[in-house]
Tab-separated table of C-alpha atoms in Angstrom:
chain	number	residue	atom	x	y	z
A	1	MET	CA	0.209	-0.003	-0.023
A	2	LYS	CA	1.145	3.438	-1.259
A	3	LEU	CA	1.347	6.268	1.478
A	4	LYS	CA	-0.969	8.213	-0.398
A	5	ASP	CA	-3.554	5.718	0.191
A	6	LEU	CA	-2.643	5.969	3.839
A	7	LEU	CA	-4.271	9.992	3.603
A	8	PRO	CA	-7.363	11.545	3.607
A	9	PHE	CA	-8.340	12.505	0.663
A	10	THR	CA	-7.930	15.788	-0.581
A	11	LYS	CA	-9.880	18.380	-3.320
A	12	SER	CA	-7.547	20.287	-5.630
A	13	GLU	CA	-8.020	23.495	-5.393
A	14	ASP	CA	-9.543	23.989	-8.460
A	15	GLU	CA	-12.327	21.108	-7.742
A	16	LYS	CA	-13.576	22.990	-4.397
A	17	TYR	CA	-13.624	26.147	-6.991
A	18	PHE	CA	-15.786	24.995	-9.032
A	19	GLU	CA	-17.539	23.153	-7.140
A	20	ARG	CA	-19.046	25.936	-4.763
A	21	ILE	CA	-21.942	26.875	-8.231
A	22	PRO	CA	-23.641	23.326	-9.733
A	23	TYR	CA	-24.280	22.845	-12.759
A	24	SER	CA	-25.512	20.554	-15.541
A	25	ILE	CA	-23.922	20.380	-18.841
A	26	HIS	CA	-25.658	19.138	-22.480
A	27	ASN	CA	-23.410	17.462	-25.278
A	28	HIS	CA	-20.700	17.044	-22.275
A	29	LYS	CA	-19.486	14.492	-24.708
A	30	ALA	CA	-18.340	17.498	-26.989
A	31	LEU	CA	-15.458	18.483	-25.077
A	32	THR	CA	-14.224	14.532	-24.749
A	33	LYS	CA	-12.862	15.865	-28.661
A	34	LYS	CA	-9.847	17.611	-28.926
A	35	THR	CA	-10.784	20.827	-30.641
A	36	ASP	CA	-8.174	23.795	-32.347
A	37	VAL	CA	-10.050	26.326	-30.091
A	38	ALA	CA	-12.358	26.520	-27.873
A	39	VAL	CA	-15.463	30.022	-27.785
A	40	VAL	CA	-16.699	30.211	-24.252
A	41	VAL	CA	-19.879	32.304	-24.305
A	42	PRO	CA	-21.408	33.775	-20.749
A	43	VAL	CA	-25.223	33.565	-20.437
A	44	TYR	CA	-27.553	35.903	-19.411
A	45	ASN	CA	-30.587	36.379	-20.386
A	46	ALA	CA	-29.361	37.843	-24.149
A	47	GLU	CA	-32.037	36.249	-26.199
A	48	LYS	CA	-32.194	39.654	-28.188
A	49	TYR	CA	-28.505	39.011	-29.602
A	50	LEU	CA	-27.436	35.054	-28.134
A	51	ARG	CA	-28.685	33.703	-31.996
A	52	GLN	CA	-26.448	36.243	-34.041
A	53	THR	CA	-23.705	35.728	-31.700
A	54	VAL	CA	-24.288	31.711	-31.919
A	55	ASP	CA	-24.405	32.146	-35.350
A	56	SER	CA	-21.249	34.146	-35.925
A	57	VAL	CA	-19.319	30.946	-34.750
A	58	ILE	CA	-21.198	28.016	-36.877
A	59	VAL	CA	-19.885	29.912	-40.041
A	60	GLN	CA	-16.466	31.357	-39.385
A	61	THR	CA	-14.312	30.028	-41.699
A	62	HIS	CA	-12.272	28.040	-39.756
A	63	GLY	CA	-14.065	25.299	-39.965
A	64	PHE	CA	-16.582	24.810	-37.808
A	65	GLN	CA	-16.144	21.162	-37.093
A	66	ASN	CA	-12.970	22.227	-35.765
A	67	ILE	CA	-14.246	24.442	-32.735
A	68	THR	CA	-15.613	23.677	-29.671
A	69	LEU	CA	-18.773	26.456	-28.555
A	70	ILE	CA	-18.914	26.614	-25.307
A	71	LEU	CA	-22.074	28.459	-23.602
A	72	VAL	CA	-22.050	29.103	-20.148
A	73	ASP	CA	-25.247	29.990	-18.636
A	74	ASP	CA	-25.345	31.869	-15.022
A	75	GLY	CA	-29.123	31.892	-14.399
A	76	SER	CA	-31.026	33.451	-17.295
A	77	LYS	CA	-35.423	34.219	-16.574
A	78	ASP	CA	-35.757	34.365	-20.622
A	79	LYS	CA	-35.878	32.118	-23.340
A	80	SER	CA	-31.663	31.783	-23.641
A	81	ARG	CA	-31.524	28.562	-22.035
A	82	HIS	CA	-34.090	26.453	-24.512
A	83	MET	CA	-32.091	28.776	-27.357
A	84	MET	CA	-29.028	27.446	-26.448
A	85	LEU	CA	-30.084	23.828	-25.260
A	86	ARG	CA	-32.033	23.449	-29.531
A	87	TYR	CA	-28.167	24.554	-31.349
A	88	ALA	CA	-26.563	21.393	-28.043
A	89	GLU	CA	-29.091	19.511	-30.242
A	90	LEU	CA	-27.897	20.409	-33.571
A	91	TYR	CA	-24.763	20.709	-33.253
A	92	PRO	CA	-22.541	18.234	-31.737
A	93	ASN	CA	-19.857	20.766	-30.907
A	94	ILE	CA	-22.402	23.334	-29.046
A	95	VAL	CA	-21.823	22.917	-24.968
A	96	ALA	CA	-24.779	23.860	-22.829
A	97	ILE	CA	-24.109	24.304	-19.710
A	98	PHE	CA	-26.800	25.180	-17.109
A	99	LEU	CA	-25.290	26.877	-13.563
A	100	GLU	CA	-28.172	26.063	-10.689
A	101	LYS	CA	-27.631	29.693	-9.478
A	102	ASN	CA	-26.785	33.119	-10.190
A	103	THR	CA	-23.520	34.689	-9.590
A	104	GLY	CA	-23.614	38.383	-10.976
A	105	THR	CA	-20.396	38.140	-12.555
A	106	PRO	CA	-19.053	36.620	-15.948
A	107	ALA	CA	-16.040	35.695	-13.590
A	108	PHE	CA	-17.248	32.137	-12.328
A	109	PRO	CA	-18.436	31.057	-16.543
A	110	ARG	CA	-15.819	32.457	-18.139
A	111	ASN	CA	-13.900	30.479	-15.881
A	112	LEU	CA	-16.259	27.278	-16.041
A	113	GLY	CA	-15.860	26.750	-19.413
A	114	ALA	CA	-12.003	27.269	-19.987
A	115	HIS	CA	-11.466	24.687	-17.342
A	116	LEU	CA	-14.308	22.370	-19.206
A	117	ALA	CA	-12.618	23.072	-22.821
A	118	ASN	CA	-10.213	20.084	-23.919
A	119	SER	CA	-8.831	22.571	-27.810
A	120	GLU	CA	-4.754	23.558	-28.272
A	121	TYR	CA	-6.687	27.464	-28.281
A	122	ILE	CA	-9.623	29.929	-26.103
A	123	THR	CA	-11.080	32.830	-26.876
A	124	PHE	CA	-14.346	34.480	-24.875
A	125	LEU	CA	-17.277	36.136	-26.730
A	126	ASP	CA	-19.711	38.230	-25.239
A	127	ALA	CA	-22.912	37.009	-25.561
A	128	ASP	CA	-24.736	40.540	-26.776
A	129	ASP	CA	-21.638	40.214	-29.327
A	130	TRP	CA	-20.561	38.658	-32.679
A	131	LEU	CA	-17.084	37.360	-34.532
A	132	GLU	CA	-16.055	38.189	-37.971
A	133	HIS	CA	-16.415	35.115	-40.142
A	134	ASP	CA	-13.002	35.409	-40.746
A	135	GLY	CA	-12.137	35.580	-37.202
A	136	ILE	CA	-10.366	33.068	-35.310
A	137	ARG	CA	-9.245	31.570	-38.673
A	138	GLN	CA	-6.991	34.438	-38.778
A	139	LEU	CA	-5.899	34.377	-35.385
A	140	HIS	CA	-5.102	30.495	-35.135
A	141	THR	CA	-2.759	30.802	-38.059
A	142	LEU	CA	-1.320	33.873	-36.788
A	143	MET	CA	-0.201	31.489	-32.937
A	144	GLU	CA	0.262	28.209	-35.212
A	145	GLU	CA	3.188	30.585	-37.454
A	146	THR	CA	4.154	32.656	-34.064
A	147	LYS	CA	4.008	29.783	-31.621
A	148	CYS	CA	3.300	32.914	-29.275
A	149	ASP	CA	0.965	32.005	-26.287
A	150	TYR	CA	-1.048	35.190	-26.669
A	151	ALA	CA	-2.740	37.315	-29.907
A	152	VAL	CA	-5.834	39.995	-31.136
A	153	GLY	CA	-6.956	41.441	-34.135
A	154	LYS	CA	-9.054	43.848	-34.611
A	155	THR	CA	-12.836	45.450	-33.218
A	156	VAL	CA	-15.360	46.995	-33.832
A	157	GLN	CA	-16.914	48.666	-31.585
A	158	ILE	CA	-21.034	48.483	-33.287
A	159	ASP	CA	-23.342	51.921	-32.208
A	160	SER	CA	-26.778	53.190	-33.252
A	161	LYS	CA	-24.355	56.161	-35.127
A	162	GLU	CA	-20.731	54.850	-36.252
A	163	GLU	CA	-18.822	52.582	-36.042
A	164	LYS	CA	-14.824	52.705	-34.199
A	165	ILE	CA	-11.953	50.750	-33.953
A	166	ILE	CA	-11.115	49.735	-30.190
A	167	GLY	CA	-7.896	49.487	-28.928
A	168	ARG	CA	-5.970	51.082	-31.996
A	169	TYR	CA	-2.616	50.527	-30.690
A	170	GLU	CA	-2.709	46.852	-30.745
A	171	SER	CA	-4.333	46.576	-33.967
A	172	CYS	CA	-2.220	49.140	-35.980
A	173	MET	CA	-0.215	46.833	-37.641
A	174	GLU	CA	1.650	43.201	-38.241
A	175	ARG	CA	3.338	42.469	-34.534
A	176	ARG	CA	5.416	38.769	-34.308
A	177	ASN	CA	6.456	37.722	-30.904
A	178	VAL	CA	7.015	41.355	-29.199
A	179	SER	CA	6.787	42.336	-25.963
A	180	PRO	CA	3.853	43.235	-25.068
A	181	TYR	CA	5.034	46.456	-22.736
A	182	SER	CA	6.543	47.292	-26.692
A	183	ILE	CA	2.723	48.705	-27.791
A	184	PRO	CA	1.863	51.622	-25.794
A	185	HIS	CA	-1.365	51.744	-24.082
A	186	ILE	CA	-1.883	47.998	-24.377
A	187	PHE	CA	-2.883	48.214	-20.430
A	188	TYR	CA	-5.950	50.374	-22.541
A	189	HIS	CA	-9.337	48.919	-23.280
A	190	LEU	CA	-8.675	45.195	-22.077
A	191	GLY	CA	-12.111	43.574	-22.192
A	192	PRO	CA	-11.571	40.049	-24.038
A	193	ARG	CA	-12.341	40.760	-27.985
A	194	ALA	CA	-10.432	39.998	-30.489
A	195	ARG	CA	-8.110	37.602	-28.329
A	196	MET	CA	-6.740	33.857	-28.961
A	197	LEU	CA	-4.746	32.226	-26.174
A	198	ARG	CA	-2.798	29.262	-25.646
A	199	LEU	CA	-4.792	27.203	-22.912
A	200	SER	CA	-2.308	25.219	-21.598
A	201	PHE	CA	-0.662	28.878	-20.493
A	202	ILE	CA	-3.450	30.481	-18.930
A	203	LYS	CA	-4.351	26.675	-17.185
A	204	LYS	CA	-0.573	26.278	-16.149
A	205	HIS	CA	-0.261	29.890	-14.814
A	206	LYS	CA	-3.566	29.338	-12.753
A	207	ILE	CA	-4.663	32.284	-14.140
A	208	ARG	CA	-8.626	32.821	-13.796
A	209	TYR	CA	-10.921	36.038	-14.113
A	210	PRO	CA	-11.475	38.260	-10.458
A	211	GLU	CA	-15.024	37.305	-9.367
A	212	MET	CA	-16.173	40.511	-9.045
A	213	LYS	CA	-18.798	42.276	-10.738
A	214	PHE	CA	-16.983	45.100	-12.736
A	215	ALA	CA	-12.977	45.397	-14.005
A	216	GLU	CA	-12.911	41.423	-13.735
A	217	ASP	CA	-11.821	41.272	-17.038
A	218	LYS	CA	-8.831	43.888	-16.760
A	219	GLN	CA	-7.178	41.909	-13.385
A	220	PHE	CA	-7.555	38.334	-15.940
A	221	PHE	CA	-5.586	40.524	-18.747
A	222	ILE	CA	-2.934	42.338	-17.001
A	223	ASP	CA	-2.284	38.802	-15.118
A	224	VAL	CA	-2.316	37.032	-19.126
A	225	LEU	CA	0.178	40.299	-20.536
A	226	THR	CA	2.390	40.511	-17.649
A	227	GLN	CA	2.943	36.496	-17.757
A	228	VAL	CA	3.482	35.575	-21.300
A	229	GLY	CA	6.486	36.799	-22.585
A	230	LYS	CA	5.577	37.351	-26.491
A	231	ILE	CA	2.371	37.942	-28.416
A	232	SER	CA	1.056	38.578	-31.849
A	233	THR	CA	-1.790	41.535	-33.496
A	234	THR	CA	-3.150	41.735	-36.758
A	235	THR	CA	-4.553	44.458	-38.178
A	236	GLU	CA	-7.571	41.889	-39.660
A	237	PRO	CA	-10.845	42.467	-37.943
A	238	ILE	CA	-12.081	39.721	-35.349
A	239	TYR	CA	-14.726	41.091	-33.260
A	240	PHE	CA	-18.086	42.666	-32.993
A	241	LEU	CA	-18.896	45.339	-29.950
A	242	ASN	CA	-21.679	45.762	-29.075
A	243	ARG	CA	-23.013	49.825	-27.987
A	244	ILE	CA	-26.588	49.595	-29.089
A	245	PRO	CA	-29.116	51.468	-27.447
A	246	ASP	CA	-31.301	48.647	-26.404
A	247	ASN	CA	-28.473	46.640	-25.531
A	248	VAL	CA	-29.029	47.053	-21.581
A	249	SER	CA	-25.711	45.707	-20.465
A	250	LEU	CA	-23.882	44.538	-16.883
A	251	THR	CA	-21.464	47.017	-17.704
A	252	LYS	CA	-23.995	50.111	-18.734
A	253	GLN	CA	-26.002	49.515	-15.895
A	254	THR	CA	-22.969	50.337	-13.366
A	255	ASP	CA	-22.965	51.969	-10.787
A	256	ILE	CA	-19.519	54.786	-10.967
A	257	VAL	CA	-17.960	54.681	-6.776
A	258	GLU	CA	-19.122	50.869	-6.995
A	259	LYS	CA	-17.364	50.554	-10.432
A	260	MET	CA	-14.317	52.346	-9.201
A	261	ASP	CA	-13.997	49.961	-6.033
A	262	THR	CA	-13.266	47.367	-9.081
A	263	ASN	CA	-10.966	49.617	-10.001
A	264	ILE	CA	-8.895	50.494	-7.072
A	265	ALA	CA	-8.583	46.437	-6.276
A	266	VAL	CA	-6.777	45.773	-9.161
A	267	LEU	CA	-4.358	48.863	-8.522
A	268	LYS	CA	-3.538	47.376	-5.125
A	269	TYR	CA	-3.395	44.099	-6.459
A	270	VAL	CA	-1.283	45.633	-9.223
A	271	MET	CA	0.922	47.140	-7.392
A	272	GLN	CA	0.985	44.339	-4.922
A	273	LYS	CA	3.026	42.208	-7.062
A	274	ASN	CA	6.245	44.790	-6.950
A	275	LEU	CA	6.939	44.467	-11.202
A	276	PRO	CA	9.547	46.432	-13.033
A	277	GLU	CA	8.619	50.049	-11.414
A	278	GLU	CA	8.669	50.893	-15.915
A	279	GLU	CA	6.033	47.732	-16.675
A	280	GLU	CA	4.159	49.148	-13.810
A	281	LYS	CA	3.965	52.597	-14.655
A	282	MET	CA	2.641	51.364	-17.497
A	283	ILE	CA	-0.222	50.247	-15.733
A	284	VAL	CA	-0.275	52.357	-13.191
A	285	ASN	CA	-1.479	54.919	-15.995
A	286	ARG	CA	-4.200	52.625	-17.243
A	287	LEU	CA	-5.746	52.387	-13.629
A	288	VAL	CA	-5.698	56.373	-13.095
A	289	GLU	CA	-5.302	58.634	-16.220
A	290	PHE	CA	-7.993	56.102	-17.806
A	291	ASP	CA	-10.164	54.803	-15.138
A	292	SER	CA	-10.020	57.350	-12.022
A	293	ILE	CA	-9.130	60.820	-13.955
A	294	THR	CA	-10.982	60.043	-18.047
A	295	ARG	CA	-13.725	57.814	-16.746
A	296	LEU	CA	-14.498	59.502	-13.407
A	297	PHE	CA	-14.079	63.284	-14.158
A	298	ASP	CA	-14.851	63.769	-18.075
A	299	ARG	CA	-17.460	62.599	-18.761
A	300	LYS	CA	-21.327	64.098	-18.531
A	301	HIS	CA	-22.106	61.659	-16.032
A	302	PHE	CA	-19.919	63.479	-13.012
A	303	ILE	CA	-21.637	67.207	-14.532
A	304	ARG	CA	-25.217	65.889	-14.179
A	305	SER	CA	-24.784	64.680	-10.879
A	306	GLU	CA	-26.402	65.424	-7.833
A	307	ASP	CA	-23.684	64.476	-4.750
A	308	ARG	CA	-19.898	64.971	-6.768
A	309	THR	CA	-18.564	64.552	-2.845
A	310	PRO	CA	-17.982	60.644	-3.780
A	311	TYR	CA	-16.295	61.704	-6.956
A	312	PHE	CA	-13.082	62.997	-5.065
A	313	GLN	CA	-13.646	60.896	-1.768
A	314	LYS	CA	-12.704	57.414	-4.124
A	315	PHE	CA	-9.951	59.990	-6.058
A	316	GLU	CA	-8.436	60.665	-2.584
A	317	GLU	CA	-8.817	57.002	-2.137
A	318	VAL	CA	-6.979	56.058	-5.486
A	319	MET	CA	-4.052	58.857	-4.260
A	320	ARG	CA	-3.852	57.248	-0.868
A	321	VAL	CA	-3.426	53.044	-2.355
A	322	PHE	CA	-1.147	54.361	-4.507
A	323	TYR	CA	1.463	56.654	-2.258
A	324	SER	CA	1.054	53.503	0.645
A	325	PHE	CA	3.288	51.609	-1.302
A	326	ASN	CA	6.151	54.170	-1.593
A	327	ARG	CA	7.019	53.794	-4.926
A	328	SER	CA	10.864	56.430	-6.696
A	329	TYR	CA	7.932	58.443	-9.379
A	330	GLN	CA	5.198	60.398	-8.946
A	331	LEU	CA	1.901	59.836	-10.418
A	332	GLU	CA	2.053	63.401	-12.173
A	333	ASP	CA	5.031	61.571	-14.210
A	334	ILE	CA	2.579	58.997	-15.982
A	335	MET	CA	0.035	62.295	-16.502
A	336	LYS	CA	0.065	61.461	-20.845
A	337	LYS	CA	-2.878	63.847	-21.985
A	338	PRO	CA	-2.541	67.600	-20.984
A	339	LEU	CA	-5.930	67.799	-20.479
A	340	ASN	CA	-5.825	64.711	-16.964
A	341	LYS	CA	-2.647	66.954	-16.699
A	342	ARG	CA	-4.265	70.573	-15.384
A	343	TYR	CA	-7.346	67.626	-13.576
A	344	PHE	CA	-5.504	65.849	-12.049
A	345	THR	CA	-3.445	69.403	-10.665
A	346	TYR	CA	-6.584	70.204	-8.986
A	347	LEU	CA	-7.333	67.059	-7.585
A	348	ALA	CA	-4.003	66.993	-5.963
A	349	GLN	CA	-5.047	70.301	-4.744
A	350	LYS	CA	-8.745	69.457	-3.270
A	351	ASP	CA	-9.481	72.178	-5.699
A	352	TYR	CA	-12.569	71.012	-7.252
A	353	ASP	CA	-15.381	73.324	-8.172
A	354	LYS	CA	-12.185	74.193	-10.955
A	355	VAL	CA	-12.360	70.453	-12.283
A	356	ILE	CA	-16.771	70.973	-12.171
A	357	GLU	CA	-15.349	73.839	-13.982
A	358	LEU	CA	-12.729	72.400	-16.173
A	359	SER	CA	-15.070	69.172	-17.046
A	360	THR	CA	-17.938	71.486	-17.691
A	361	TRP	CA	-15.657	73.024	-20.092
A	362	SER	CA	-14.915	69.501	-21.435
A	363	LYS	CA	-18.056	67.832	-22.134
A	364	PHE	CA	-20.397	71.247	-23.523
A	365	ASN	CA	-17.936	72.122	-25.622
A	366	GLY	CA	-17.072	76.040	-23.941
A	367	GLU	CA	-15.186	78.184	-25.349
A	368	ARG	CA	-11.968	78.111	-26.474
A	369	SER	CA	-9.124	80.274	-28.344
A	370	TYR	CA	-5.607	79.492	-29.425
A	371	GLN	CA	-2.486	80.902	-28.756
A	372	VAL	CA	1.326	80.972	-29.078
A	373	ILE	CA	3.293	81.273	-26.073
A	374	ASP	CA	6.634	81.042	-25.948
A	375	GLY	CA	6.822	79.907	-30.240
A	376	LEU	CA	4.605	76.388	-28.696
A	377	PRO	CA	1.473	76.055	-28.901
A	378	TYR	CA	-1.807	75.960	-26.134
A	379	THR	CA	-5.660	75.863	-26.197
A	380	VAL	CA	-6.715	78.059	-23.671
A	381	ALA	CA	-9.750	77.338	-22.428
A	382	HIS	CA	-11.928	79.816	-21.266
A	383	LEU	CA	-13.971	78.492	-17.723
A	384	ALA	CA	-17.354	80.505	-16.965
A	385	ASP	CA	-16.031	81.309	-13.805
A	386	GLY	CA	-13.952	83.524	-15.744
A	387	THR	CA	-10.407	81.168	-16.421
A	388	ASP	CA	-8.180	81.167	-18.533
A	389	VAL	CA	-6.436	77.427	-18.528
A	390	ASN	CA	-3.084	76.858	-20.985
A	391	ILE	CA	-3.506	73.791	-22.195
A	392	GLU	CA	-0.700	72.167	-23.822
A	393	ILE	CA	-1.070	70.698	-27.634
A	394	PRO	CA	0.863	67.987	-28.412
A	395	VAL	CA	2.024	68.505	-31.859
A	396	GLU	CA	0.144	69.868	-34.315
A	397	ALA	CA	0.467	69.752	-38.536
A	398	LYS	CA	0.450	72.528	-40.880
A	399	LEU	CA	2.379	71.851	-45.335
A	400	VAL	CA	4.168	74.221	-45.741
A	401	SER	CA	4.669	73.109	-49.951
A	402	GLU	CA	3.902	70.122	-52.330
A	403	LYS	CA	5.368	69.965	-55.615
A	404	GLN	CA	5.010	67.074	-58.024
A	405	THR	CA	8.175	66.204	-58.625
A	406	GLY	CA	9.304	63.722	-61.348
A	407	ASN	CA	7.195	60.908	-60.672
A	408	GLY	CA	5.847	61.561	-57.351
A	409	VAL	CA	4.585	63.994	-54.987
A	410	THR	CA	6.344	65.464	-52.597
A	411	PHE	CA	4.907	67.476	-49.198
A	412	THR	CA	6.321	69.269	-47.076
A	413	VAL	CA	5.451	69.492	-43.971
A	414	GLU	CA	5.928	71.529	-40.122
A	415	MET	CA	5.369	70.232	-36.700
A	416	LYS	CA	4.500	72.549	-33.796
A	417	GLY	CA	3.789	71.715	-30.581
A	418	HIS	CA	4.953	70.359	-26.898
A	419	ASP	CA	6.050	66.932	-27.496
A	420	ILE	CA	7.294	66.868	-31.805
A	421	PRO	CA	6.726	62.719	-32.694
A	422	GLU	CA	8.740	60.797	-35.085
A	423	ILE	CA	7.196	60.239	-38.022
A	424	GLN	CA	7.029	56.725	-39.828
A	425	GLY	CA	4.322	57.085	-42.952
A	426	VAL	CA	1.219	57.929	-44.283
A	427	ASP	CA	-2.083	56.688	-42.776
A	428	PHE	CA	-5.319	56.547	-44.958
A	429	GLN	CA	-8.728	56.041	-43.366
A	430	HIS	CA	-11.846	54.698	-46.182
A	431	ARG	CA	-14.111	57.761	-44.894
A	432	ASP	CA	-16.993	55.014	-45.181
A	433	TYR	CA	-15.714	51.849	-44.655
A	434	ILE	CA	-13.686	52.128	-40.734
A	435	THR	CA	-12.083	48.953	-41.025
A	436	GLU	CA	-10.562	49.841	-44.339
A	437	VAL	CA	-6.818	51.320	-43.936
A	438	TYR	CA	-3.935	51.844	-45.751
A	439	ASN	CA	-0.542	52.263	-43.453
A	440	VAL	CA	2.738	53.414	-46.683
A	441	ALA	CA	5.259	54.605	-46.322
A	442	GLY	CA	6.409	56.185	-48.881
A	443	GLN	CA	9.985	57.977	-48.745
A	444	VAL	CA	10.524	60.291	-45.256
A	445	GLU	CA	12.540	62.304	-44.308
A	446	GLN	CA	12.494	64.581	-41.259
A	447	ALA	CA	14.726	67.482	-39.924
A	448	GLY	CA	14.353	68.231	-36.351
A	449	SER	CA	9.708	69.093	-36.766
A	450	MET	CA	10.334	69.694	-40.807
A	451	VAL	CA	9.408	66.355	-42.463
A	452	THR	CA	9.200	65.337	-45.716
A	453	ILE	CA	6.854	62.823	-47.623
A	454	THR	CA	6.981	61.839	-51.043
A	455	LEU	CA	4.623	59.134	-52.431
A	456	THR	CA	5.658	57.485	-55.658
A	457	PRO	CA	3.154	55.788	-57.685
A	458	GLU	CA	4.062	52.808	-56.503
A	459	ASP	CA	3.048	53.598	-53.054
A	460	MET	CA	0.176	54.536	-53.685
A	461	GLU	CA	-1.299	51.232	-55.494
A	462	LYS	CA	-2.682	49.186	-52.940
A	463	VAL	CA	-5.011	52.320	-52.062
A	464	GLY	CA	-8.616	51.389	-53.234
A	465	LYS	CA	-10.998	53.875	-54.873
A	466	GLY	CA	-12.489	56.027	-52.676
A	467	LYS	CA	-12.467	58.832	-50.524
A	468	TYR	CA	-9.403	59.063	-47.221
A	469	MET	CA	-8.334	61.265	-43.522
A	470	MET	CA	-5.104	61.740	-44.670
A	471	ALA	CA	-2.799	61.673	-41.545
A	472	LEU	CA	0.869	61.389	-40.442
A	473	ARG	CA	1.541	58.203	-38.446
A	474	TYR	CA	4.018	57.798	-35.503
A	475	GLU	CA	3.897	55.647	-32.538
A	476	ASP	CA	2.929	52.607	-34.806
A	477	TYR	CA	-1.242	54.121	-34.687
A	478	GLU	CA	-1.407	57.462	-33.085
A	479	ARG	CA	-2.437	60.083	-36.163
A	480	LEU	CA	-1.716	63.875	-37.384
A	481	MET	CA	-3.731	65.517	-39.427
A	482	VAL	CA	-2.135	67.464	-42.131
A	483	LEU	CA	-3.847	71.979	-42.060
A	484	LYS	CA	-3.517	72.703	-45.570
A	485	ASP	CA	-3.978	76.441	-46.391
A	486	ALA	CA	-4.417	75.911	-50.223
A	487	GLU	CA	-7.335	74.784	-52.911
A	488	ALA	CA	-4.352	73.298	-54.681
A	489	VAL	CA	-4.792	69.580	-56.379
A	490	CYS	CA	-2.219	67.619	-56.170
A	491	LYS	CA	-2.260	64.577	-58.502
A	492	LEU	CA	-0.712	61.354	-59.281
A	493	LYS	CA	-1.398	58.260	-61.466
A	494	SER	CA	-1.385	54.671	-61.920
A	495	GLY	CA	-2.197	52.483	-64.900
A	496	LYS	CA	-6.318	53.901	-64.426
A	497	ASN	CA	-6.357	55.363	-60.753
A	498	SER	CA	-6.160	59.139	-59.963
A	499	TYR	CA	-4.466	59.706	-56.865
A	500	GLN	CA	-5.748	63.400	-55.674
A	501	PHE	CA	-4.016	65.282	-52.750
A	502	TYR	CA	-7.275	67.670	-52.189
A	503	ARG	CA	-8.079	70.117	-48.654
A	504	THR	CA	-11.490	69.147	-47.369
A	505	VAL	CA	-14.014	72.222	-45.376
A	506	LYS	CA	-12.194	71.404	-42.739
A	507	GLY	CA	-9.407	72.726	-43.896
A	508	ASN	CA	-6.974	69.254	-43.495
A	509	LEU	CA	-5.775	67.517	-46.253
A	510	SER	CA	-6.676	64.208	-48.135
A	511	LEU	CA	-7.162	61.861	-50.856
A	512	ARG	CA	-9.822	60.751	-52.914
A	513	VAL	CA	-8.428	58.240	-55.348
A	514	LYS	CA	-11.442	57.695	-58.896
């Protein structure tokens, strides 16, 4: 008899965690087959959009037979369970899991789905969103080719008025096996969308979504990014984020103070990790500047609130938590946006009346003017209390000259501002199709604030017909529009296409391809 046979049976941490909430599995057999990718969908009262969500997985070009779809219902009261059962009956690789009680957060359903999954890779999809038809194939191919543990692509947010790209920094270019810390703002927008992970990686490192009502995805992907080493990115559209007004999600029902409690909990969690300073600063910047300034004060809900005291109290708590760790850097040192620097100054001084005035000016289009001081540009905010506040303009660009030179067109641009960047090339963003962006390197020569860009027909060949916003690209994804005074139009010709560089109504340099 072995020693272990004489010892009392003890359950593993996983067994204890997942046995806390009873659940039933329909189509359990699907979990015994190893597939390429598991798609985990937490479901709660999602009948309105669930069919679109599931169908977007079924039609994947990767081949649905190579995918296991795991639907985890968190105690729905609508028709979601009936719909899930029907799908599990129709498709041998759709698993329907029913929790016996509601957990109040998508954390446990996602964790359970990952725990039961039997696949090489895993991706998460919310029950009111949907995938691009080629999304899984794009991410799977990227991960197979790079052998990395994490890949991310483009997310398109849909609402009643417009479409926009979320987290452009992570999908602005093709990257293969790079450090996540090499990507500016990589810790912003950490929702579980357009991402694929190697399942063995999250199991090996025991990474789980914490069971918080809010910010559980933020902490999960902070854990992933701080342990993954290398990641890969693609410019291909992967995921559609549903922000249509009648879609009432848990996030939209958030009480801002309650959400700040979870942000503060994540801040403590990150500080306790004792990461290398430069890595920690990137995460703290997101948690303080983005979550605790932009999302707390530069919003209309702050101005419209009858009692703003809890907002200020929560920011004071953020300050106390950060400074309790005695770091060598100060919070003001990691503020990036000029407006947020102003907010932070007033908040640190507890000049809350000025915070209110500045937020009112920002969110309700307050009076402003332009001023150059010591050769540097500023936006002057004329606050309602009579105060003028100078806000730095990081960089602005103006076309100095344009000329056709043999086979190309050459633009000379002068930049002014407090932070002159290194220009990498030109971006052309289609005015009608948000995912259609062309990165053109051209020939770039820069001497301080002066940059000369030469574009040839060969540079422009891949740009299709249509109207495009033209911008200078820097820091991989940042874009700088160029002001153009003259109405003159420069032209290039390539085959049947004509490329016309013109001045828009707003006075910006743009492109029309005919």
